[in-house]
Short mmCIF file of C-alpha atoms in Angstrom, two decimals:
data_model
loop_
_atom_site.label_atom_id
_atom_site.label_comp_id
_atom_site.label_asym_id
_atom_site.label_seq_id
_atom_site.Cartn_x
_atom_site.Cartn_y
_atom_site.Cartn_z
CA MET A 1 -0.18 -0.64 0.54
CA ASP A 2 1.57 2.98 -1.25
CA TRP A 3 1.84 5.90 1.42
CA ASP A 4 1.57 8.50 -0.97
CA ASP A 5 -2.00 7.04 -1.65
CA LEU A 6 -2.72 6.91 2.13
CA ARG A 7 -2.05 10.32 2.04
CA VAL A 8 -4.72 11.25 -0.33
CA PHE A 9 -7.49 8.90 1.53
CA LEU A 10 -7.23 11.10 4.61
CA ALA A 11 -7.44 14.79 2.14
CA VAL A 12 -10.43 13.08 1.38
CA ALA A 13 -11.62 11.26 4.47
CA ARG A 14 -11.05 15.22 6.47
CA SER A 15 -12.11 16.81 4.14
CA GLU A 16 -14.95 14.87 2.27
CA SER A 17 -14.53 16.78 -1.31
CA LEU A 18 -12.07 15.67 -4.83
CA SER A 19 -11.75 19.20 -4.19
CA GLY A 20 -11.14 20.43 -0.90
CA ALA A 21 -8.69 17.97 -0.81
CA GLY A 22 -7.32 18.60 -3.62
CA ARG A 23 -6.74 21.97 -2.72
CA ARG A 24 -5.31 20.85 0.51
CA LEU A 25 -2.40 18.45 -2.07
CA LYS A 26 -2.13 20.83 -4.80
CA ILE A 27 -3.29 18.66 -6.44
CA ASP A 28 -6.15 18.58 -9.74
CA PRO A 29 -9.20 16.65 -7.97
CA ALA A 30 -8.80 14.35 -11.32
CA THR A 31 -5.57 13.01 -9.69
CA VAL A 32 -6.82 12.75 -6.41
CA GLY A 33 -9.91 10.83 -8.45
CA ARG A 34 -7.25 8.56 -10.29
CA ARG A 35 -5.38 7.92 -6.52
CA ILE A 36 -8.52 7.10 -4.38
CA ALA A 37 -9.57 4.63 -7.01
CA ARG A 38 -5.85 2.76 -7.42
CA LEU A 39 -5.68 2.42 -3.55
CA GLU A 40 -9.42 1.50 -3.71
CA ASP A 41 -7.85 -1.62 -6.65
CA ALA A 42 -5.01 -2.47 -3.59
CA VAL A 43 -7.87 -2.99 -1.04
CA GLY A 44 -10.52 -4.88 -2.54
CA SER A 45 -13.22 -2.43 -0.82
CA ARG A 46 -15.25 1.18 -1.50
CA LEU A 47 -13.95 3.20 0.84
CA PHE A 48 -16.30 6.09 -0.54
CA THR A 49 -20.07 6.44 -0.85
CA LYS A 50 -20.25 9.87 -2.85
CA THR A 51 -23.63 11.71 -1.69
CA PRO A 52 -25.59 14.80 -2.45
CA GLN A 53 -23.65 16.71 0.58
CA GLY A 54 -19.64 14.75 -0.63
CA TYR A 55 -17.58 11.86 -0.14
CA SER A 56 -18.86 10.30 3.27
CA LEU A 57 -16.10 6.73 4.18
CA THR A 58 -17.40 3.60 3.56
CA GLU A 59 -17.76 0.65 6.95
CA GLU A 60 -14.66 -0.19 5.19
CA GLY A 61 -13.44 2.84 4.44
CA ALA A 62 -13.77 4.21 7.68
CA ARG A 63 -11.47 0.54 9.03
CA LEU A 64 -8.52 1.87 7.08
CA LEU A 65 -8.98 5.89 8.65
CA THR A 66 -7.78 4.49 12.40
CA HIS A 67 -4.73 2.42 10.39
CA ALA A 68 -3.70 5.77 8.24
CA GLU A 69 -3.90 8.47 10.56
CA ARG A 70 -1.59 6.15 12.64
CA ALA A 71 1.02 5.79 9.94
CA GLU A 72 0.64 9.87 9.95
CA THR A 73 1.49 10.11 12.51
CA ALA A 74 4.35 7.71 12.02
CA VAL A 75 6.06 9.79 8.86
CA ASP A 76 5.59 13.17 11.05
CA GLY A 77 7.45 11.21 13.93
CA ALA A 78 10.04 9.36 11.39
CA SER A 79 10.94 12.95 9.92
CA GLU A 80 11.13 14.63 13.96
CA ALA A 81 13.78 12.40 13.87
CA LEU A 82 15.82 13.64 11.07
CA SER A 83 15.42 16.73 11.78
CA GLY A 84 16.94 17.53 15.01
CA PRO A 85 15.90 19.06 18.21
CA GLU A 86 17.63 22.18 17.38
CA GLY A 87 14.59 24.73 16.77
CA LEU A 88 10.70 24.45 15.86
CA THR A 89 10.21 24.61 11.80
CA GLY A 90 7.21 23.40 9.50
CA GLN A 91 3.22 24.58 9.93
CA ILE A 92 1.06 24.19 12.91
CA ARG A 93 -2.85 25.32 12.70
CA ILE A 94 -4.37 25.89 16.31
CA GLY A 95 -8.57 26.47 16.31
CA ALA A 96 -9.43 28.87 19.07
CA PRO A 97 -12.66 30.60 19.52
CA ASP A 98 -11.84 34.14 19.26
CA GLY A 99 -11.78 36.21 22.17
CA CYS A 100 -8.40 33.75 22.79
CA ALA A 101 -7.95 34.28 19.03
CA ASN A 102 -7.61 37.99 19.36
CA TYR A 103 -6.18 39.30 21.80
CA LEU A 104 -3.80 36.24 23.67
CA LEU A 105 -2.58 34.20 21.35
CA PRO A 106 -1.27 37.24 18.51
CA GLN A 107 1.53 38.33 21.06
CA VAL A 108 2.52 34.50 21.62
CA LEU A 109 2.34 33.32 19.09
CA ALA A 110 4.70 36.13 17.48
CA ARG A 111 6.85 35.13 20.81
CA ILE A 112 7.39 31.05 19.95
CA CYS A 113 7.94 32.78 16.39
CA ASP A 114 10.56 34.73 16.81
CA ALA A 115 12.55 32.08 18.54
CA ASN A 116 11.59 29.34 16.19
CA PRO A 117 12.58 31.35 13.00
CA GLY A 118 11.52 28.21 10.84
CA LEU A 119 7.95 27.93 12.62
CA GLU A 120 4.56 28.76 10.57
CA VAL A 121 1.50 29.32 13.20
CA GLN A 122 -2.37 29.55 11.41
CA ILE A 123 -4.47 30.61 13.81
CA VAL A 124 -8.33 29.92 12.45
CA ALA A 125 -10.39 31.78 14.48
CA LEU A 126 -14.25 30.59 14.72
CA PRO A 127 -17.10 30.32 17.62
CA ARG A 128 -17.78 26.24 17.22
CA VAL A 129 -15.31 23.63 18.33
CA PHE A 130 -12.14 21.68 16.38
CA ASN A 131 -12.82 18.11 14.39
CA LEU A 132 -9.27 16.99 15.34
CA SER A 133 -9.46 14.14 13.77
CA LYS A 134 -11.01 15.44 9.70
CA ARG A 135 -7.31 18.02 10.75
CA GLU A 136 -8.58 21.10 10.05
CA ALA A 137 -5.98 21.35 12.98
CA ASP A 138 -3.67 20.32 14.59
CA MET A 139 -4.19 21.55 18.16
CA ALA A 140 -7.46 23.58 19.68
CA ILE A 141 -8.27 25.86 22.48
CA ALA A 142 -11.51 24.82 23.84
CA VAL A 143 -13.66 26.79 27.07
CA SER A 144 -14.32 23.14 27.62
CA ARG A 145 -12.42 20.17 28.46
CA PRO A 146 -13.83 17.23 26.12
CA GLU A 147 -15.55 14.93 27.25
CA ALA A 148 -15.53 12.18 24.40
CA GLY A 149 -12.81 10.59 21.36
CA ARG A 150 -9.68 10.05 20.81
CA LEU A 151 -8.37 13.03 22.10
CA THR A 152 -5.63 14.22 25.34
CA VAL A 153 -5.96 17.42 26.78
CA GLN A 154 -4.66 19.98 28.85
CA LYS A 155 -5.78 22.85 31.01
CA LEU A 156 -4.24 26.04 29.59
CA THR A 157 -4.87 28.40 31.85
CA ASP A 158 -7.17 29.75 33.33
CA TYR A 159 -9.18 33.40 33.11
CA HIS A 160 -11.10 36.24 34.76
CA LEU A 161 -14.61 37.97 33.04
CA HIS A 162 -16.21 40.83 35.03
CA LEU A 163 -19.48 43.37 33.51
CA ALA A 164 -17.36 46.78 31.70
CA ALA A 165 -19.05 49.38 29.79
CA SER A 166 -16.94 52.51 28.06
CA ARG A 167 -16.73 55.49 30.86
CA ASP A 168 -18.92 57.68 28.80
CA TYR A 169 -21.53 55.55 29.05
CA LEU A 170 -21.33 54.54 32.78
CA ALA A 171 -21.83 58.91 33.03
CA ASN A 172 -24.56 59.09 31.02
CA HIS A 173 -26.61 56.44 32.36
CA PRO A 174 -28.61 55.12 35.94
CA ALA A 175 -24.57 54.16 38.52
CA ILE A 176 -24.31 51.29 39.26
CA HIS A 177 -23.86 49.77 42.49
CA THR A 178 -25.50 46.51 42.79
CA PRO A 179 -26.63 42.83 40.63
CA ASN A 180 -30.28 44.60 40.84
CA ASP A 181 -29.36 48.13 39.11
CA LEU A 182 -28.76 46.01 36.54
CA LYS A 183 -32.11 45.85 35.46
CA GLN A 184 -32.23 49.68 34.93
CA HIS A 185 -29.71 49.06 31.91
CA ARG A 186 -28.97 47.37 28.58
CA PHE A 187 -26.93 44.36 27.77
CA VAL A 188 -24.78 43.20 25.15
CA GLY A 189 -23.86 40.13 24.50
CA TYR A 190 -23.53 35.83 22.42
CA ILE A 191 -26.47 35.22 20.58
CA PRO A 192 -28.09 33.33 23.13
CA ASP A 193 -29.22 30.10 20.34
CA MET A 194 -25.42 30.73 18.64
CA ILE A 195 -23.99 30.04 21.58
CA PHE A 196 -21.81 27.11 21.17
CA ASP A 197 -20.55 26.39 24.58
CA LYS A 198 -22.87 26.33 27.83
CA GLU A 199 -19.65 28.22 29.58
CA LEU A 200 -20.10 31.25 27.15
CA ASP A 201 -23.84 31.27 28.67
CA TYR A 202 -23.14 34.25 30.80
CA LEU A 203 -26.19 36.65 30.83
CA THR A 204 -27.46 33.97 32.16
CA GLU A 205 -25.68 32.74 34.68
CA ILE A 206 -25.86 35.78 35.92
CA GLY A 207 -29.66 36.45 35.76
CA ALA A 208 -29.39 38.76 32.77
CA SER A 209 -32.63 37.96 30.75
CA SER A 210 -31.17 38.31 26.12
CA PRO A 211 -29.57 40.98 25.64
CA PRO A 212 -31.03 43.45 22.72
CA LEU A 213 -27.61 43.94 21.21
CA ALA A 214 -26.18 40.43 20.28
CA SER A 215 -23.04 39.23 18.74
CA ASN A 216 -21.80 35.44 17.55
CA SER A 217 -18.44 36.97 18.45
CA VAL A 218 -16.15 38.38 20.85
CA SER A 219 -14.65 41.32 19.14
CA VAL A 220 -18.09 42.47 18.12
CA GLN A 221 -19.17 42.45 21.20
CA LEU A 222 -16.15 44.85 22.84
CA ASN A 223 -16.42 46.96 20.43
CA PHE A 224 -20.40 47.11 20.37
CA LEU A 225 -19.43 47.92 23.98
CA ARG A 226 -16.83 51.16 23.09
CA HIS A 227 -19.08 52.42 21.03
CA GLY A 228 -20.90 53.02 24.55
CA ALA A 229 -23.97 50.13 23.28
CA GLY A 230 -25.10 48.90 26.46
CA ILE A 231 -23.22 46.75 28.74
CA GLY A 232 -21.57 43.09 29.40
CA VAL A 233 -19.70 40.24 29.90
CA VAL A 234 -15.52 40.94 29.65
CA HIS A 235 -12.83 39.25 29.51
CA ASP A 236 -10.35 40.67 31.77
CA PHE A 237 -7.37 40.07 29.79
CA ALA A 238 -9.39 41.93 27.01
CA LEU A 239 -9.64 44.82 29.00
CA PRO A 240 -6.15 46.27 28.08
CA ALA A 241 -7.11 46.62 24.57
CA ALA A 242 -10.17 48.65 25.22
CA PRO A 243 -8.77 51.15 27.76
CA GLU A 244 -12.31 53.33 27.19
CA LEU A 245 -14.43 50.56 29.66
CA GLN A 246 -14.07 50.07 32.77
CA ARG A 247 -15.26 47.23 35.01
CA ILE A 248 -18.95 47.16 36.91
CA ILE A 249 -19.00 46.49 40.98
CA PRO A 250 -16.41 43.57 40.37
CA ASP A 251 -16.49 42.55 43.46
CA GLN A 252 -20.22 41.28 43.69
CA ILE A 253 -20.38 39.56 40.27
CA HIS A 254 -17.34 38.02 38.73
CA LEU A 255 -16.84 34.65 36.36
CA THR A 256 -13.69 32.05 36.13
CA ARG A 257 -13.07 29.85 33.50
CA ALA A 258 -10.04 27.97 31.21
CA PHE A 259 -9.41 27.16 28.48
CA TRP A 260 -8.10 23.54 27.65
CA LEU A 261 -5.16 22.73 24.53
CA ILE A 262 -7.16 19.46 22.88
CA ARG A 263 -4.56 17.61 20.14
CA HIS A 264 -4.77 13.60 18.81
CA ALA A 265 -4.18 11.71 20.47
CA ASP A 266 -1.82 10.14 17.96
CA ASP A 267 -0.01 13.07 18.31
CA GLY A 268 1.62 12.53 21.51
CA ARG A 269 4.59 10.93 19.27
CA VAL A 270 4.67 13.37 17.17
CA GLU A 271 7.77 15.24 19.34
CA ARG A 272 7.49 18.45 16.70
CA LEU A 273 3.91 18.72 18.58
CA ASN A 274 4.85 18.07 21.45
CA ARG A 275 7.69 21.00 21.44
CA PHE A 276 5.23 22.94 20.34
CA ALA A 277 1.91 22.57 23.12
CA ALA A 278 5.14 23.00 25.57
CA GLN A 279 6.05 26.90 24.75
CA LEU A 280 2.22 27.53 24.24
CA MET A 281 1.19 26.74 27.76
CA LEU A 282 4.65 28.29 28.81
CA GLU A 283 3.99 31.81 26.98
CA VAL A 284 -0.74 31.34 27.34
CA LYS A 285 0.49 31.47 31.44
CA LYS A 286 3.01 33.86 31.20
CA GLU A 287 0.93 36.44 28.79
CA MET A 288 -2.33 35.79 31.12
CA GLN A 289 -1.14 36.70 33.58
CA ARG A 290 0.70 40.11 32.43
CA LEU A 291 -2.50 40.88 30.93
CA GLU A 292 -4.64 39.99 33.91
CA ALA A 293 -2.21 42.27 36.19
CA PHE A 294 -2.46 44.84 33.43
CA SER A 295 -6.41 45.37 33.29
#
């Protein structure tokens, strides 16, 4: 069985299309189709079923997937062993919620890349959970610990959140001394039916009603607040980026959450990813302490 054909098989399984696999591998879809046909001839089984939604794995394809992923890990490990431990190189893609992606990761990853000039890092900032089995990312940061899947999970760091509003807003609206005073104010928050993780349902936790101004993006919410649209829950680590904002009754309302670093279980054998994850954890903890102290 040819490794190059397995590589094509993995790309189709993850993208669920010949064109998507072609883009990943930088080859045309017709070539992808021929390579899959060749692999199916070699194993004597159909590996995919074509549906209106794309290419789905057959039962035989699902069985092959596990072995192909292990072969991929072995190849990556061999490449790492031959390249030596001098510095991190190559491309690493991280999936992260947009608050983390916008206000915490850029400066952290810039420092890691400064120390490893051959390293390329991509941040995919999307308000949802990432599918590591489909290799949407090499690792992901999440706001809750997954309970299923062949994954390794490490706690990255705790973080804190408080109510905040712009100083202009607070100067022109009724004073807030207790949680009961919040009823006189307009809230900014997540679109309720687009909250993809229960850990993000901050307003329900503090007893606030559905927000009149809402977005699935933390950055949009922060900009609502910066422009005096109302009050909302803000990450402490984002406050240094928004000096217009002021925390509200922080001694009475405060939330604590955690970020979790999630990796595919097989990637534990890839030393390059292990070293990157170790550097990421160290730098994130340092940066979180700096930002929260500043806020």
